[in-house]
Amino acid sequence: MTLATLLPLALLQPKADEAALAGLMAFGCIFWLFLIVVAMAFPIFCFWRIFTKAGYNGAMALIWLVPVVGPIVVLCILAFGTWPGGQRG
């Protein structure tokens, strides 16, 4: 085989650096996805506990997932609402 026929075949083969870079990029994407899930789950877990202790349904913490206004609504409910669990008779 001549060099002219081997050169296109060599260009089609992935290089070791490209494979390593692709693996690193895949790891980076998975890592950032994990961080995003943790960053979203932690406040929901915390507010679920707060809503439960306040006497509300804990699922109200899922309002946090609504973009932009969700966290504001959750904080307003907790700040200005009556806490049924806090009243003693």
PDB file of C-alpha atoms in Angstrom:
ATOM      1  CA  MET A   1       0.000   0.000   0.000  1.00  0.00           C
ATOM      2  CA  THR A   2       1.186   3.450  -0.760  1.00  0.00           C
ATOM      3  CA  LEU A   3       1.288   6.455   1.498  1.00  0.00           C
ATOM      4  CA  ALA A   4      -1.536   8.058  -0.476  1.00  0.00           C
ATOM      5  CA  THR A   5      -3.905   5.218   0.429  1.00  0.00           C
ATOM      6  CA  LEU A   6      -2.793   4.960   4.072  1.00  0.00           C
ATOM      7  CA  LEU A   7      -3.135   8.664   4.842  1.00  0.00           C
ATOM      8  CA  PRO A   8      -6.972   8.807   4.588  1.00  0.00           C
ATOM      9  CA  LEU A   9      -7.217   5.678   6.724  1.00  0.00           C
ATOM     10  CA  ALA A  10      -4.945   7.229   9.340  1.00  0.00           C
ATOM     11  CA  LEU A  11      -7.074  10.364   9.444  1.00  0.00           C
ATOM     12  CA  LEU A  12     -10.205   8.307  10.132  1.00  0.00           C
ATOM     13  CA  GLN A  13      -8.693   6.589  13.166  1.00  0.00           C
ATOM     14  CA  PRO A  14      -9.363   8.368  16.471  1.00  0.00           C
ATOM     15  CA  LYS A  15      -6.229   9.524  18.172  1.00  0.00           C
ATOM     16  CA  ALA A  16      -5.479   8.697  21.787  1.00  0.00           C
ATOM     17  CA  ASP A  17      -5.684  12.366  22.770  1.00  0.00           C
ATOM     18  CA  GLU A  18      -9.115  12.741  21.199  1.00  0.00           C
ATOM     19  CA  ALA A  19     -10.394   9.634  22.984  1.00  0.00           C
ATOM     20  CA  ALA A  20      -9.035  10.883  26.301  1.00  0.00           C
ATOM     21  CA  LEU A  21     -10.587  14.281  25.719  1.00  0.00           C
ATOM     22  CA  ALA A  22     -13.934  12.690  24.866  1.00  0.00           C
ATOM     23  CA  GLY A  23     -13.800  10.643  28.063  1.00  0.00           C
ATOM     24  CA  LEU A  24     -12.932  13.711  30.096  1.00  0.00           C
ATOM     25  CA  MET A  25     -15.801  15.657  28.548  1.00  0.00           C
ATOM     26  CA  ALA A  26     -18.222  12.804  29.291  1.00  0.00           C
ATOM     27  CA  PHE A  27     -17.053  12.708  32.904  1.00  0.00           C
ATOM     28  CA  GLY A  28     -17.417  16.489  33.154  1.00  0.00           C
ATOM     29  CA  CYS A  29     -20.985  16.378  31.844  1.00  0.00           C
ATOM     30  CA  ILE A  30     -21.960  13.616  34.260  1.00  0.00           C
ATOM     31  CA  PHE A  31     -20.268  15.443  37.149  1.00  0.00           C
ATOM     32  CA  TRP A  32     -22.076  18.734  36.415  1.00  0.00           C
ATOM     33  CA  LEU A  33     -25.391  16.909  36.002  1.00  0.00           C
ATOM     34  CA  PHE A  34     -24.864  15.322  39.419  1.00  0.00           C
ATOM     35  CA  LEU A  35     -24.078  18.717  40.974  1.00  0.00           C
ATOM     36  CA  ILE A  36     -27.207  20.251  39.442  1.00  0.00           C
ATOM     37  CA  VAL A  37     -29.397  17.432  40.767  1.00  0.00           C
ATOM     38  CA  VAL A  38     -27.894  17.790  44.251  1.00  0.00           C
ATOM     39  CA  ALA A  39     -28.283  21.578  44.134  1.00  0.00           C
ATOM     40  CA  MET A  40     -31.965  21.159  43.266  1.00  0.00           C
ATOM     41  CA  ALA A  41     -32.690  18.289  45.670  1.00  0.00           C
ATOM     42  CA  PHE A  42     -31.135  19.768  48.807  1.00  0.00           C
ATOM     43  CA  PRO A  43     -33.437  22.825  49.127  1.00  0.00           C
ATOM     44  CA  ILE A  44     -36.460  20.673  48.307  1.00  0.00           C
ATOM     45  CA  PHE A  45     -35.492  18.246  51.072  1.00  0.00           C
ATOM     46  CA  CYS A  46     -34.972  21.101  53.547  1.00  0.00           C
ATOM     47  CA  PHE A  47     -38.233  22.847  52.707  1.00  0.00           C
ATOM     48  CA  TRP A  48     -40.103  19.513  52.768  1.00  0.00           C
ATOM     49  CA  ARG A  49     -38.980  19.103  56.374  1.00  0.00           C
ATOM     50  CA  ILE A  50     -39.882  22.707  57.243  1.00  0.00           C
ATOM     51  CA  PHE A  51     -43.356  22.419  55.692  1.00  0.00           C
ATOM     52  CA  THR A  52     -43.956  19.148  57.558  1.00  0.00           C
ATOM     53  CA  LYS A  53     -42.901  20.640  60.894  1.00  0.00           C
ATOM     54  CA  ALA A  54     -45.054  23.703  60.213  1.00  0.00           C
ATOM     55  CA  GLY A  55     -48.108  21.485  59.747  1.00  0.00           C
ATOM     56  CA  TYR A  56     -48.387  21.806  55.969  1.00  0.00           C
ATOM     57  CA  ASN A  57     -48.168  19.023  53.420  1.00  0.00           C
ATOM     58  CA  GLY A  58     -44.488  18.402  52.710  1.00  0.00           C
ATOM     59  CA  ALA A  59     -45.136  18.155  48.976  1.00  0.00           C
ATOM     60  CA  MET A  60     -45.625  21.928  48.929  1.00  0.00           C
ATOM     61  CA  ALA A  61     -41.825  22.084  48.806  1.00  0.00           C
ATOM     62  CA  LEU A  62     -42.065  20.982  45.162  1.00  0.00           C
ATOM     63  CA  ILE A  63     -43.286  24.502  44.360  1.00  0.00           C
ATOM     64  CA  TRP A  64     -39.563  25.334  44.592  1.00  0.00           C
ATOM     65  CA  LEU A  65     -39.123  23.716  41.150  1.00  0.00           C
ATOM     66  CA  VAL A  66     -41.196  26.401  39.392  1.00  0.00           C
ATOM     67  CA  PRO A  67     -38.656  28.663  37.682  1.00  0.00           C
ATOM     68  CA  VAL A  68     -38.180  32.214  39.015  1.00  0.00           C
ATOM     69  CA  VAL A  69     -41.319  32.509  41.178  1.00  0.00           C
ATOM     70  CA  GLY A  70     -41.208  29.103  42.913  1.00  0.00           C
ATOM     71  CA  PRO A  71     -38.688  29.991  45.621  1.00  0.00           C
ATOM     72  CA  ILE A  72     -40.413  33.337  46.213  1.00  0.00           C
ATOM     73  CA  VAL A  73     -43.804  31.644  46.659  1.00  0.00           C
ATOM     74  CA  VAL A  74     -42.359  29.057  49.054  1.00  0.00           C
ATOM     75  CA  LEU A  75     -40.717  31.727  51.193  1.00  0.00           C
ATOM     76  CA  CYS A  76     -43.892  33.859  51.199  1.00  0.00           C
ATOM     77  CA  ILE A  77     -46.015  30.895  52.300  1.00  0.00           C
ATOM     78  CA  LEU A  78     -43.649  30.189  55.155  1.00  0.00           C
ATOM     79  CA  ALA A  79     -43.143  33.832  56.121  1.00  0.00           C
ATOM     80  CA  PHE A  80     -46.695  35.142  55.956  1.00  0.00           C
ATOM     81  CA  GLY A  81     -48.881  32.037  56.293  1.00  0.00           C
ATOM     82  CA  THR A  82     -50.275  30.677  59.519  1.00  0.00           C
ATOM     83  CA  TRP A  83     -48.460  27.649  60.798  1.00  0.00           C
ATOM     84  CA  PRO A  84     -51.108  25.092  61.772  1.00  0.00           C
ATOM     85  CA  GLY A  85     -48.551  22.889  63.529  1.00  0.00           C
ATOM     86  CA  GLY A  86     -47.314  25.735  65.703  1.00  0.00           C
ATOM     87  CA  GLN A  87     -50.650  26.488  67.386  1.00  0.00           C
ATOM     88  CA  ARG A  88     -51.176  24.835  70.739  1.00  0.00           C
ATOM     89  CA  GLY A  89     -54.527  24.453  72.366  1.00  0.00           C
TER      90      GLY A  89
END
